[in-house]
PDB file of C-alpha atoms in Angstrom:
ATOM      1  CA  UNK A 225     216.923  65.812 -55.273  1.00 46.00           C
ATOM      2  CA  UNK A 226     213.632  65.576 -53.311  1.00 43.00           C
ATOM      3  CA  UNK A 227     211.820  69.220 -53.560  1.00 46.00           C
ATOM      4  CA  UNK A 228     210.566  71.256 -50.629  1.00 44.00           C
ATOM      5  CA  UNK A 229     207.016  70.548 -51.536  1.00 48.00           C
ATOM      6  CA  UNK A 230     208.357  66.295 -50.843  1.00 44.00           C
ATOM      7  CA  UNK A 231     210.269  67.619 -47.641  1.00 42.00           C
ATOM      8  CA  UNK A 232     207.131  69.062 -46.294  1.00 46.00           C
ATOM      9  CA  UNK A 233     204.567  65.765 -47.587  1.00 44.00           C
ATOM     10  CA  UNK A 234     207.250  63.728 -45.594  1.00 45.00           C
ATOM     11  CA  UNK A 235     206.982  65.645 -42.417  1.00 45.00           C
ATOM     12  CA  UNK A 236     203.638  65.245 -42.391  1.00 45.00           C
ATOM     13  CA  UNK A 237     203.764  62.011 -43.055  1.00 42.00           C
ATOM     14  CA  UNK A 238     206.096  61.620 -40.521  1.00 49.00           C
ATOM     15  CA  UNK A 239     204.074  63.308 -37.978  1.00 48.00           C
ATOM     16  CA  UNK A 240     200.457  61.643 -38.663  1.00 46.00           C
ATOM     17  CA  UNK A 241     202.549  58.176 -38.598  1.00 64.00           C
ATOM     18  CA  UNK A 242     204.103  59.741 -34.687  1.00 72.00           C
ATOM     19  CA  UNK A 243     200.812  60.480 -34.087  1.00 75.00           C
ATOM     20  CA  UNK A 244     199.167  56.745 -34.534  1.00 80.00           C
ATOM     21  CA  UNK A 245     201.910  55.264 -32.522  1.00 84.00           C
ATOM     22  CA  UNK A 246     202.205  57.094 -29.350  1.00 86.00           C
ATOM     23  CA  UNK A 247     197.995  56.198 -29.214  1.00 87.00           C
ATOM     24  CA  UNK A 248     198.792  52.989 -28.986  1.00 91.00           C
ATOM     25  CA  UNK A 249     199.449  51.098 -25.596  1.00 93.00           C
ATOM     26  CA  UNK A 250     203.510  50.877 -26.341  1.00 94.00           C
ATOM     27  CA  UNK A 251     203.316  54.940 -27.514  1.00 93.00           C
ATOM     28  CA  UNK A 252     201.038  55.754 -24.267  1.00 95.00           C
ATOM     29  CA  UNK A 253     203.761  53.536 -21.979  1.00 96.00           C
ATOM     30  CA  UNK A 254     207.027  55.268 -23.225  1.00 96.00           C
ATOM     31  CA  UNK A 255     204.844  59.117 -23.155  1.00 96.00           C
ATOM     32  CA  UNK A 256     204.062  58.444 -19.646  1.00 97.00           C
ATOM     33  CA  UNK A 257     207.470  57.544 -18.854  1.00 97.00           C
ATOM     34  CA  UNK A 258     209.052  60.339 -20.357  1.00 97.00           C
ATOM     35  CA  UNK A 259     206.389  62.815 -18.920  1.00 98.00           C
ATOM     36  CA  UNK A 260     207.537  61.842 -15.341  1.00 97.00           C
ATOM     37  CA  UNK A 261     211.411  62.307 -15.845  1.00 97.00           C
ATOM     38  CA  UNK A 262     210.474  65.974 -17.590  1.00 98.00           C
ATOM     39  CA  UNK A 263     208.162  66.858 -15.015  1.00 98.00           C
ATOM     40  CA  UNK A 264     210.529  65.625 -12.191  1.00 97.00           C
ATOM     41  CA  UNK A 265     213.698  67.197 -14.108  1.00 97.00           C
ATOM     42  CA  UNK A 266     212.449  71.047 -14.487  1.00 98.00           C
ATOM     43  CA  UNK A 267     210.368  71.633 -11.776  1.00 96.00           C
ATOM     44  CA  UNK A 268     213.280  73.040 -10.015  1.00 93.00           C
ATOM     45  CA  UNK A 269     215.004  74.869 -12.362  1.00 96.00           C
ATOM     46  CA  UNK A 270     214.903  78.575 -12.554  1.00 95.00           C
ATOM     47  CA  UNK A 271     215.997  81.290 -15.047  1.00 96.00           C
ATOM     48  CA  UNK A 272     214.063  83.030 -17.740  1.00 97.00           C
ATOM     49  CA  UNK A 273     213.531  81.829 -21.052  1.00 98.00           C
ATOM     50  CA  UNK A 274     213.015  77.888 -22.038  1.00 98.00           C
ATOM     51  CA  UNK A 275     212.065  76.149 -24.882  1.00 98.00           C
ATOM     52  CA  UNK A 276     210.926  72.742 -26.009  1.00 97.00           C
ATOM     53  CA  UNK A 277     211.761  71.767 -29.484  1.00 96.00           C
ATOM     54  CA  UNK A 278     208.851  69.600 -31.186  1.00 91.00           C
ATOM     55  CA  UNK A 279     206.886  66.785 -29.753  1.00 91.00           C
ATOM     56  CA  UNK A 280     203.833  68.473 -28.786  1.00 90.00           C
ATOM     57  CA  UNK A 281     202.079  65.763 -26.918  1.00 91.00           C
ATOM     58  CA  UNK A 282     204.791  66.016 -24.235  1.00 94.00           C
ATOM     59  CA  UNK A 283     204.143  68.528 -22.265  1.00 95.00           C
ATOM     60  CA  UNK A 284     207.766  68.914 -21.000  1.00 96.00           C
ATOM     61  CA  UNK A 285     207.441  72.432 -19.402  1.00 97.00           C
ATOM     62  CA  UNK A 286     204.278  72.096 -17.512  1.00 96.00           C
ATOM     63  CA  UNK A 287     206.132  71.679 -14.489  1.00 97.00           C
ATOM     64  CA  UNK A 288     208.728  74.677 -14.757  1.00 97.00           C
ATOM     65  CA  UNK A 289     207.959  78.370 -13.373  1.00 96.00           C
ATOM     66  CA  UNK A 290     210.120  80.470 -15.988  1.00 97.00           C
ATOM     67  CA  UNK A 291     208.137  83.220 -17.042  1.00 96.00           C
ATOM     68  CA  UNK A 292     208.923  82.520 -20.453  1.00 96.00           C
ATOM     69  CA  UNK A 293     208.543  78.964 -21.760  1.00 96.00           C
ATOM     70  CA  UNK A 294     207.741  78.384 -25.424  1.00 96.00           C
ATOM     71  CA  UNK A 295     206.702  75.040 -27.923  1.00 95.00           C
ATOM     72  CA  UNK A 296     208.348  75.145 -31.362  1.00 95.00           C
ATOM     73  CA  UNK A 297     207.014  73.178 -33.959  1.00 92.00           C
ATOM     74  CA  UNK A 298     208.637  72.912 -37.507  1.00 89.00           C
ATOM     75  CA  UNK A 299     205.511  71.713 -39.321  1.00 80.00           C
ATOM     76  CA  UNK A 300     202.555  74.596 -39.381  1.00 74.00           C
ATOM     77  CA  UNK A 301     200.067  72.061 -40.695  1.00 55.00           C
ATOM     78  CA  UNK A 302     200.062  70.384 -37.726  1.00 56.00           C
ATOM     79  CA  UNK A 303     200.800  72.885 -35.006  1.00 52.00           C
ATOM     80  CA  UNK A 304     199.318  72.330 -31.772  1.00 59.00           C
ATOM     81  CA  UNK A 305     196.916  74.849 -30.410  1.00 63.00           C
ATOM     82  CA  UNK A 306     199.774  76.314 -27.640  1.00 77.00           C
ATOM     83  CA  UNK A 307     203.015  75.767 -29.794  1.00 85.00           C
ATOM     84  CA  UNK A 308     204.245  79.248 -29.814  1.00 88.00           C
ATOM     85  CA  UNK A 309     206.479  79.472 -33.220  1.00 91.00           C
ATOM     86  CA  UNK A 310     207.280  77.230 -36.313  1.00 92.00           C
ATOM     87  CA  UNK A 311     210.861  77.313 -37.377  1.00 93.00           C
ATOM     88  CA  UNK A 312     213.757  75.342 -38.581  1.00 95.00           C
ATOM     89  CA  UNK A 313     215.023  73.359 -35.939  1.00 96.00           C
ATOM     90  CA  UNK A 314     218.550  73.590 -37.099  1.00 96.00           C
ATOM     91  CA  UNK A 315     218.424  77.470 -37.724  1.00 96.00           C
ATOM     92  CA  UNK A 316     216.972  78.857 -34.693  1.00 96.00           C
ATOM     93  CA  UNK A 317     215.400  82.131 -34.580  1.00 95.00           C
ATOM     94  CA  UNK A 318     217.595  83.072 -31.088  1.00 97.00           C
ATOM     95  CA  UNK A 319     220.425  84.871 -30.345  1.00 97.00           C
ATOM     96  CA  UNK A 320     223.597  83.109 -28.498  1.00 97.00           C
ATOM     97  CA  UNK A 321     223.370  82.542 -25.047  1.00 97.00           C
ATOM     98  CA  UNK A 322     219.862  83.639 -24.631  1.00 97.00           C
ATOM     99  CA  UNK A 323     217.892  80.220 -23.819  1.00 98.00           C
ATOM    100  CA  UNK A 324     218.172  79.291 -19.983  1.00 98.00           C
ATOM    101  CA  UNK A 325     216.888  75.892 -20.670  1.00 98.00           C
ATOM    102  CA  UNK A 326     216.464  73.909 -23.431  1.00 98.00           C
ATOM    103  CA  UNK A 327     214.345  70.407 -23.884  1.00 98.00           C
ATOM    104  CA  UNK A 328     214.924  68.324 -27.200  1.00 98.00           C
ATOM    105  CA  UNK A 329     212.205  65.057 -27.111  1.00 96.00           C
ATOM    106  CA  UNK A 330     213.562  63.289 -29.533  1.00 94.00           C
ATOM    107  CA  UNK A 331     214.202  66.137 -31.776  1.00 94.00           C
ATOM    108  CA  UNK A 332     218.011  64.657 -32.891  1.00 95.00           C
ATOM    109  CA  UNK A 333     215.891  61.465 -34.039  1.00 91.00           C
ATOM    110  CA  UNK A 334     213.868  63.591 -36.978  1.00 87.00           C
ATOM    111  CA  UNK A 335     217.295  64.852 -38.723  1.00 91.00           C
ATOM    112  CA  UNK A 336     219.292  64.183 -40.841  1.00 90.00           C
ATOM    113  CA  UNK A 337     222.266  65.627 -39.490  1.00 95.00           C
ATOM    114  CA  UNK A 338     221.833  65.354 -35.315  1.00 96.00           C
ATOM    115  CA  UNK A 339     225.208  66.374 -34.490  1.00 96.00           C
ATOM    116  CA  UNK A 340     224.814  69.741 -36.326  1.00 97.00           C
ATOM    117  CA  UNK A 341     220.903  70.438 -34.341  1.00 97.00           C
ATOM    118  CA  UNK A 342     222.710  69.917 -31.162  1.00 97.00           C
ATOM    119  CA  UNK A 343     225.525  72.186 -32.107  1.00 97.00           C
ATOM    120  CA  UNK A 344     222.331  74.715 -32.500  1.00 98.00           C
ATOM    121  CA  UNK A 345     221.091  73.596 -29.159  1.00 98.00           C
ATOM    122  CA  UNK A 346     224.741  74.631 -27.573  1.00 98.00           C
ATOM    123  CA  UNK A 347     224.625  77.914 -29.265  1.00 98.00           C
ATOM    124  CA  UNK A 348     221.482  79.225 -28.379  1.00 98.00           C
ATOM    125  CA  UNK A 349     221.825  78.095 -24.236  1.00 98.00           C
ATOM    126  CA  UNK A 350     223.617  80.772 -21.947  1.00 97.00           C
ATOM    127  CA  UNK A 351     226.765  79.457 -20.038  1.00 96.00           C
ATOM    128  CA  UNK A 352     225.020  77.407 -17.134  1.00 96.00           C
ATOM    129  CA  UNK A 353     221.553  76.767 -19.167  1.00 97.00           C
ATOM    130  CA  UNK A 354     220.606  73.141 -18.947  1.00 98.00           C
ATOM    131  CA  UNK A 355     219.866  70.741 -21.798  1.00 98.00           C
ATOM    132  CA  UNK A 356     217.236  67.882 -21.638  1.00 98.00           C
ATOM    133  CA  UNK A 357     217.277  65.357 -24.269  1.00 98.00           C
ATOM    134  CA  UNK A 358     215.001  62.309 -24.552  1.00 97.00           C
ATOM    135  CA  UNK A 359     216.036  59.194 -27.321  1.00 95.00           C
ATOM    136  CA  UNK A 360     215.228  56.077 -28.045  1.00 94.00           C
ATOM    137  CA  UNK A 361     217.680  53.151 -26.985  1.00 96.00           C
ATOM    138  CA  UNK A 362     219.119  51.224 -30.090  1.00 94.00           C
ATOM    139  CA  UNK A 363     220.968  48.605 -27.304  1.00 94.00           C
ATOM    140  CA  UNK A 364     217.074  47.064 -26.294  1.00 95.00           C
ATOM    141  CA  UNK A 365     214.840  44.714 -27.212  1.00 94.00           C
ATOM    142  CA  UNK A 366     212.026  47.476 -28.528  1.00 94.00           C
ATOM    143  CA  UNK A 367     215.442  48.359 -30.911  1.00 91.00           C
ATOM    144  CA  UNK A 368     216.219  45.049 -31.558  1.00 92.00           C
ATOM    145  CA  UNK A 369     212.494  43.873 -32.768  1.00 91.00           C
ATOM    146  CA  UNK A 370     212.663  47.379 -35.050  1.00 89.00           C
ATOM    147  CA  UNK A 371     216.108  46.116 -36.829  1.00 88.00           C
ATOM    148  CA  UNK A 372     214.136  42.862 -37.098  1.00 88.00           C
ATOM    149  CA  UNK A 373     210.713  43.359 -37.670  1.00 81.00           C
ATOM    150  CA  UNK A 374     210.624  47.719 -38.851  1.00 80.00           C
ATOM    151  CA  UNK A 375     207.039  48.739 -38.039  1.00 76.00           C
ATOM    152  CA  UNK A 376     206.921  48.125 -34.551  1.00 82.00           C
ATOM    153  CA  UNK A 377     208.256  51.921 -33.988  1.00 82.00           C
ATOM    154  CA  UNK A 378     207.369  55.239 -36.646  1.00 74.00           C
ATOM    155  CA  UNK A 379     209.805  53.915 -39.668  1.00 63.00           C
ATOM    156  CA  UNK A 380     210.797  58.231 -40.339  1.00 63.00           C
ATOM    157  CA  UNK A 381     213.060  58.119 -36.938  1.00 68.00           C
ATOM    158  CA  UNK A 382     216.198  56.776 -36.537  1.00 80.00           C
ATOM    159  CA  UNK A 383     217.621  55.376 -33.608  1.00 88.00           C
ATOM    160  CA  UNK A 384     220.855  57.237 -32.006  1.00 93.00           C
ATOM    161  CA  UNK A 385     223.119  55.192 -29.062  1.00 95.00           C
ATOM    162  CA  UNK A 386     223.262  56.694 -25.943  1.00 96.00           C
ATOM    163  CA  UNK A 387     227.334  56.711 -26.318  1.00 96.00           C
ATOM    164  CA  UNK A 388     227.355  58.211 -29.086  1.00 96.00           C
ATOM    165  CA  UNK A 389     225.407  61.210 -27.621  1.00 97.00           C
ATOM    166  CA  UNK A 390     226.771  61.350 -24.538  1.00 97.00           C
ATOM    167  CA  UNK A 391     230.422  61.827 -26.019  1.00 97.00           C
ATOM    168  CA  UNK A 392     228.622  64.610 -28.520  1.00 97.00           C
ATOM    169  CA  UNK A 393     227.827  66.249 -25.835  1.00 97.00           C
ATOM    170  CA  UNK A 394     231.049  65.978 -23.720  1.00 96.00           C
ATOM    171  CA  UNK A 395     233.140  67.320 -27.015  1.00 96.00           C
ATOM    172  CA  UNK A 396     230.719  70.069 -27.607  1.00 96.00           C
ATOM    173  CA  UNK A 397     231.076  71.315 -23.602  1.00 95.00           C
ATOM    174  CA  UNK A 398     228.392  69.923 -21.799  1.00 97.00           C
ATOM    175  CA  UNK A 399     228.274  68.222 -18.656  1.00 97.00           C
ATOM    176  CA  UNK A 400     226.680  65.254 -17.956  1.00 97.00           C
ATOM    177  CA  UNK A 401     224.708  65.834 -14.534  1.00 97.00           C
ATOM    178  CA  UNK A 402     222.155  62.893 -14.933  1.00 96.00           C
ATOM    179  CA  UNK A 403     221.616  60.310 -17.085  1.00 97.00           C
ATOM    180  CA  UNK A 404     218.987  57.479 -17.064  1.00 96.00           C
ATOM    181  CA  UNK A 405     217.201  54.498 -18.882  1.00 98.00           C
ATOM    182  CA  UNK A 406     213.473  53.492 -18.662  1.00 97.00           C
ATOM    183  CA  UNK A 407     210.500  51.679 -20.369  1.00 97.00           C
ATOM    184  CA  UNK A 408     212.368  47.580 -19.718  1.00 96.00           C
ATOM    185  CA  UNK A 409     209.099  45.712 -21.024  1.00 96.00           C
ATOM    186  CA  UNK A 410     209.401  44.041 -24.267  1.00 95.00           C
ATOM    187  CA  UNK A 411     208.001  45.689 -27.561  1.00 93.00           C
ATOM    188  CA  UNK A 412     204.617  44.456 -27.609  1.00 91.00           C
ATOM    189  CA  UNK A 413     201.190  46.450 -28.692  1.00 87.00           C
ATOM    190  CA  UNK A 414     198.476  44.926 -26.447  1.00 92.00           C
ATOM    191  CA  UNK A 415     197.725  46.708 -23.346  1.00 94.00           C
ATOM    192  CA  UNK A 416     197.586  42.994 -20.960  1.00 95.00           C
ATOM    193  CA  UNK A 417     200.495  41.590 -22.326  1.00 93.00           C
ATOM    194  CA  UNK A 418     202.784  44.925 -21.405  1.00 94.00           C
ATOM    195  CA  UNK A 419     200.943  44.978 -17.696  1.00 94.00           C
ATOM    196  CA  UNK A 420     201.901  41.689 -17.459  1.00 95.00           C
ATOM    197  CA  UNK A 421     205.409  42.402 -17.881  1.00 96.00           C
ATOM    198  CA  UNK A 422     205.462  45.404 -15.738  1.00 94.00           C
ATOM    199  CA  UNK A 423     207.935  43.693 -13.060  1.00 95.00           C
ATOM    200  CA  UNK A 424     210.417  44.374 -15.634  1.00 95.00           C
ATOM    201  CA  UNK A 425     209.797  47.790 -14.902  1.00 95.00           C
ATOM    202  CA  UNK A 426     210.850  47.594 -11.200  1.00 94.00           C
ATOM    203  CA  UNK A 427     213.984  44.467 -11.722  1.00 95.00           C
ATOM    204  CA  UNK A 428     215.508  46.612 -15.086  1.00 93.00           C
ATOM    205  CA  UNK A 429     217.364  49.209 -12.978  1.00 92.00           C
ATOM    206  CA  UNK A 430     218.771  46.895 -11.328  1.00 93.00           C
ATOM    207  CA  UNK A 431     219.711  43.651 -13.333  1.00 94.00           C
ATOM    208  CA  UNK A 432     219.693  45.468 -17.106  1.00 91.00           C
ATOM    209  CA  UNK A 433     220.148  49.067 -16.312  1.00 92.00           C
ATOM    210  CA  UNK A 434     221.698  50.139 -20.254  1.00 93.00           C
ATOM    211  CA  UNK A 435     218.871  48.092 -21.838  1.00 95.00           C
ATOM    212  CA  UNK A 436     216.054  50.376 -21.684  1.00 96.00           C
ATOM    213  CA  UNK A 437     213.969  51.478 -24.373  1.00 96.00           C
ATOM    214  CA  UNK A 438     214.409  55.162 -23.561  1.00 97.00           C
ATOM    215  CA  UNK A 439     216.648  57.417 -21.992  1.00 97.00           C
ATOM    216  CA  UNK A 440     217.203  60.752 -20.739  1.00 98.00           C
ATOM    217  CA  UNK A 441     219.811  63.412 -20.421  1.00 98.00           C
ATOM    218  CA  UNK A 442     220.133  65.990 -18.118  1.00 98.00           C
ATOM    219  CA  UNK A 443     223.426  68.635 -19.360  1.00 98.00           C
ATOM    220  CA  UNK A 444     224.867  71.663 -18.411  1.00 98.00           C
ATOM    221  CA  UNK A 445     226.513  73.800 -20.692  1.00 98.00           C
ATOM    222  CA  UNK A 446     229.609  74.656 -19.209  1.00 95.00           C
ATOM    223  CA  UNK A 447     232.289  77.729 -20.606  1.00 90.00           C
ATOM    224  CA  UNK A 448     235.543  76.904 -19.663  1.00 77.00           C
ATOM    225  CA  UNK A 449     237.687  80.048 -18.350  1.00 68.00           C
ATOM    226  CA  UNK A 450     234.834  82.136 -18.291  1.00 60.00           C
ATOM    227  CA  UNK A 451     234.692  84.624 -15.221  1.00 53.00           C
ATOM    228  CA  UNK A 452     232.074  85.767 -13.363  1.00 51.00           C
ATOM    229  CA  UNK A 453     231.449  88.870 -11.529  1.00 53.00           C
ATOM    230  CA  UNK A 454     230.149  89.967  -8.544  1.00 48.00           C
ATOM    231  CA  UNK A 455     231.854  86.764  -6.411  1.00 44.00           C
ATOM    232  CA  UNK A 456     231.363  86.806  -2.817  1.00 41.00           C
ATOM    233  CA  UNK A 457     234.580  86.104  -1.161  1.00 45.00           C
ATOM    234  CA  UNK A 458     234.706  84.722   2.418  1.00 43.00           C
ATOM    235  CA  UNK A 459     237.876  83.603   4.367  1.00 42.00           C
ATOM    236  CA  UNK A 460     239.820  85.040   1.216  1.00 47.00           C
ATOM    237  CA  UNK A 461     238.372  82.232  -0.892  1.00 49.00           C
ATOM    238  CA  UNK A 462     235.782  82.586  -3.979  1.00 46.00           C
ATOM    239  CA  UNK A 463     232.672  80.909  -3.767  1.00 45.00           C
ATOM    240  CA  UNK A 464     230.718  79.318  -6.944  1.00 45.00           C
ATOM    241  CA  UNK A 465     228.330  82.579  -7.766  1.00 42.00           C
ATOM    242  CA  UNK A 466     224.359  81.643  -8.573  1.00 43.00           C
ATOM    243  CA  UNK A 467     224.358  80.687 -12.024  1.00 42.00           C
ATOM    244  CA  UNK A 468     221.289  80.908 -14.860  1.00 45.00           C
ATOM    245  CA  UNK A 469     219.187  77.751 -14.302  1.00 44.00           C
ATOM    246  CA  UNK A 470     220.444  76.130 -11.413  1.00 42.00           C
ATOM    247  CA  UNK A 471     218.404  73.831  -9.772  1.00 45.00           C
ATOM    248  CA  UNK A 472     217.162  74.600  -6.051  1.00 44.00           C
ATOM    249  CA  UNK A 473     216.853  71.862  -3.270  1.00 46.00           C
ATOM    250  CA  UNK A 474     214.326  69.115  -4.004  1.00 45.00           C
ATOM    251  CA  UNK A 475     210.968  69.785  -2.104  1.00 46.00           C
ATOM    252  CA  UNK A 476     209.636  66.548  -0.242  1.00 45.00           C
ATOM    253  CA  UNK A 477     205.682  66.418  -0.252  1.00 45.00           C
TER     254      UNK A 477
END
């Protein structure tokens, strides 16, 4: 059985290996994709406490206006300059129902046991909070070339399918309010080659839409036959009350 002194050398492993790969021009091209869907995703969504669960060069709540919004990190040796606490991912240091939103970038990927850090995730949101979860596709050809080739991607993460999430999150009581793919251009390391293939980019929602390197989720935790006060009623009818974390109408510039 490994000791905690191996479990800590392998994070940090883990994380200077993470570290080499998003510098390069296929880690750069997937960070810049998954910057825009975080920045696009929170920007209108309100509450009062969120939190973003490791990958520190994602800065996934730059965008959001809660007056609490923290960066955990469960490595100290490498903590980034604004990361807020260091814990263990799968304990968190929160009551129930206390996080209005909740952003895991490809945190289930570093775990051993994925299902049981997003049963953590579900316990620490309040009824309404929302849940943003980035992954890597297994179903695409930068998936493919890892099963075939491993080194093209950091070898300490492992890939999980987007159906296999999305049903985790449907039996655990989430609802699905948006889901994408993104990042269609083959695996390859050299900057020309992958702007060369950048049309792939613009024909993959359309012709290969589940074959995307990435994806995103957008979920709301939902509480069946919970009740909530202070309804308005009009024409002896209830209407939905505001919840925690709901998003406003989009803003056109």
């Amino acid at each position: 059985m490994p000791s905690a002194q191996d479990e800590g050398s392998a994070a940090k492993a883990s994380i200077l290996g993470l570290e080499a790969w998003l510098d390069s021009p296929s880690g750069r091209y997937l960070l810049d994709w998954e910057q825009r869907q975080m920045d696009a995703a929170v920007a209108d969504l309100f509450g009062f406490h969120a939190l973003q669960l490791g990958w520190p060069c994602l800065q996934g709540l730059r965008a959001n206006r809660m007056p609490q919004r923290w960066l955990a990190l469960e490595t100290p040796q490498h903590a980034a300059a604004d990361a807020a606490l260091v814990t263990d991912f799968d304990a968190l240091p929160f009551e129930s129902n206390s996080l209005d939103l909740l952003l895991l970038p490809h945190t289930l990927e570093f775990t051993r046991d994925p299902h049981h850090r997003l049963r953590e995730a579900h316990r620490v949101l309040r009824a309404e909070g929302r849940l943003l979860v980035l992954g890597l596709n297994p179903a695409s050809l930068w998936g493919l070339r890892q099963r075939l080739n491993p080194g093209f991607l950091p070898a300490q993460g492992e890939f999980l399918g987007y159906w296999r999430l999305r049903d985790w999150l449907q039996l655990l009581g989430f609802e699905v309010a948006e889901a994408r793919f993104g990042c269609w251009r083959p695996p390859l390391q050299r900057q020309a080659w992958l702007s060369r293939w950048g049309f792939m980019d613009r024909w993959g929602p359309t012709w290969w839409p589940v074959f995307g390197a990435a994806y995103f989720f957008h979920a709301i935790k939902r509480v069946h036959g919970m009740r909530l006060v202070g309804l308005a009623r009009a024409k002896g009818q209830r209407r939905s009350a505001p919840a925690v974390a709901l998003p406003s109408k989009v803003h056109k510039e």
